[in-house]
């Protein structure tokens, strides 16, 4: 990276931070992050979280089972149980 590119990069970062601070001060700051942002912090992936939930709720998991299909079924059944409570 050339000195000119570094200077342009610093100016861009400075302008960006100014806009971020302004949005924060005006209570209109939103942060959008990708799904993998928590992976480096040791949190489980979505699939591992679902597998853990399945193990705790059902006792075992099928590795070839589509976890999104299982989750949909679980939530539907959970909703049925919630609506049939006295």
Tab-separated table of C-alpha atoms in Angstrom:
chain	number	residue	atom	x	y	z
A	1	UNK	CA	0.000	0.000	0.000
A	2	UNK	CA	1.407	3.395	-0.938
A	3	UNK	CA	1.512	6.400	1.401
A	4	UNK	CA	-1.230	8.054	-0.652
A	5	UNK	CA	-3.452	4.971	-0.298
A	6	UNK	CA	-2.780	4.879	3.466
A	7	UNK	CA	-3.742	8.537	3.781
A	8	UNK	CA	-6.920	7.997	1.758
A	9	UNK	CA	-7.743	4.992	3.941
A	10	UNK	CA	-7.225	7.018	7.146
A	11	UNK	CA	-9.473	9.789	5.822
A	12	UNK	CA	-12.159	7.252	4.903
A	13	UNK	CA	-11.988	5.699	8.383
A	14	UNK	CA	-12.163	9.145	9.972
A	15	UNK	CA	-15.227	10.116	7.919
A	16	UNK	CA	-16.861	6.769	8.633
A	17	UNK	CA	-16.315	7.095	12.389
A	18	UNK	CA	-17.732	10.621	12.275
A	19	UNK	CA	-20.905	9.307	10.599
A	20	UNK	CA	-21.151	6.403	13.051
A	21	UNK	CA	-20.810	8.755	16.050
A	22	UNK	CA	-23.438	11.084	14.582
A	23	UNK	CA	-25.862	8.185	14.034
A	24	UNK	CA	-25.211	6.976	17.584
A	25	UNK	CA	-25.753	10.439	19.071
A	26	UNK	CA	-29.035	10.754	17.158
A	27	UNK	CA	-30.163	7.273	18.321
A	28	UNK	CA	-30.378	5.941	14.786
A	29	UNK	CA	-27.386	3.621	14.660
A	30	UNK	CA	-27.996	0.090	13.422
A	31	UNK	CA	-25.341	-2.555	13.083
A	32	UNK	CA	-25.746	-5.419	10.632
A	33	UNK	CA	-23.379	-8.335	11.023
A	34	UNK	CA	-23.096	-11.662	9.291
A	35	UNK	CA	-24.041	-14.922	10.919
A	36	UNK	CA	-20.429	-15.974	11.471
A	37	UNK	CA	-19.439	-12.959	13.543
A	38	UNK	CA	-19.811	-14.867	16.823
A	39	UNK	CA	-17.813	-17.897	15.669
A	40	UNK	CA	-14.503	-16.467	16.884
A	41	UNK	CA	-15.885	-15.880	20.375
A	42	UNK	CA	-16.460	-19.571	21.013
A	43	UNK	CA	-20.235	-19.499	20.611
A	44	UNK	CA	-21.650	-22.546	18.832
A	45	UNK	CA	-22.623	-22.488	15.187
A	46	UNK	CA	-26.342	-22.577	14.411
A	47	UNK	CA	-26.115	-26.280	13.549
A	48	UNK	CA	-24.245	-27.119	16.779
A	49	UNK	CA	-26.775	-25.115	18.819
A	50	UNK	CA	-29.669	-26.997	17.225
A	51	UNK	CA	-27.904	-30.339	17.789
A	52	UNK	CA	-27.420	-29.454	21.467
A	53	UNK	CA	-31.074	-28.459	21.791
A	54	UNK	CA	-32.169	-31.679	20.100
A	55	UNK	CA	-30.017	-33.767	22.423
A	56	UNK	CA	-31.430	-31.987	25.476
A	57	UNK	CA	-35.016	-32.223	24.265
A	58	UNK	CA	-35.062	-35.622	22.559
A	59	UNK	CA	-32.023	-37.462	23.812
A	60	UNK	CA	-30.281	-38.138	20.504
A	61	UNK	CA	-29.752	-36.650	17.087
A	62	UNK	CA	-29.538	-38.011	13.606
A	63	UNK	CA	-26.510	-36.482	11.882
A	64	UNK	CA	-28.154	-36.666	8.471
A	65	UNK	CA	-31.344	-35.051	9.713
A	66	UNK	CA	-31.953	-31.576	8.361
A	67	UNK	CA	-31.842	-29.375	11.456
A	68	UNK	CA	-33.991	-26.647	9.895
A	69	UNK	CA	-36.769	-29.159	9.196
A	70	UNK	CA	-36.444	-30.457	12.761
A	71	UNK	CA	-36.548	-26.908	14.171
A	72	UNK	CA	-39.673	-26.060	12.176
A	73	UNK	CA	-41.384	-29.213	13.426
A	74	UNK	CA	-40.297	-28.491	17.005
A	75	UNK	CA	-41.636	-24.919	16.881
A	76	UNK	CA	-44.937	-26.063	15.375
A	77	UNK	CA	-45.338	-28.655	18.146
A	78	UNK	CA	-44.324	-26.112	20.768
A	79	UNK	CA	-46.989	-23.764	19.458
A	80	UNK	CA	-49.603	-26.508	19.654
A	81	UNK	CA	-48.660	-27.217	23.260
A	82	UNK	CA	-48.808	-23.514	24.133
A	83	UNK	CA	-52.284	-23.126	22.628
A	84	UNK	CA	-53.707	-26.203	24.354
A	85	UNK	CA	-52.640	-25.246	27.886
A	86	UNK	CA	-55.399	-24.503	30.363
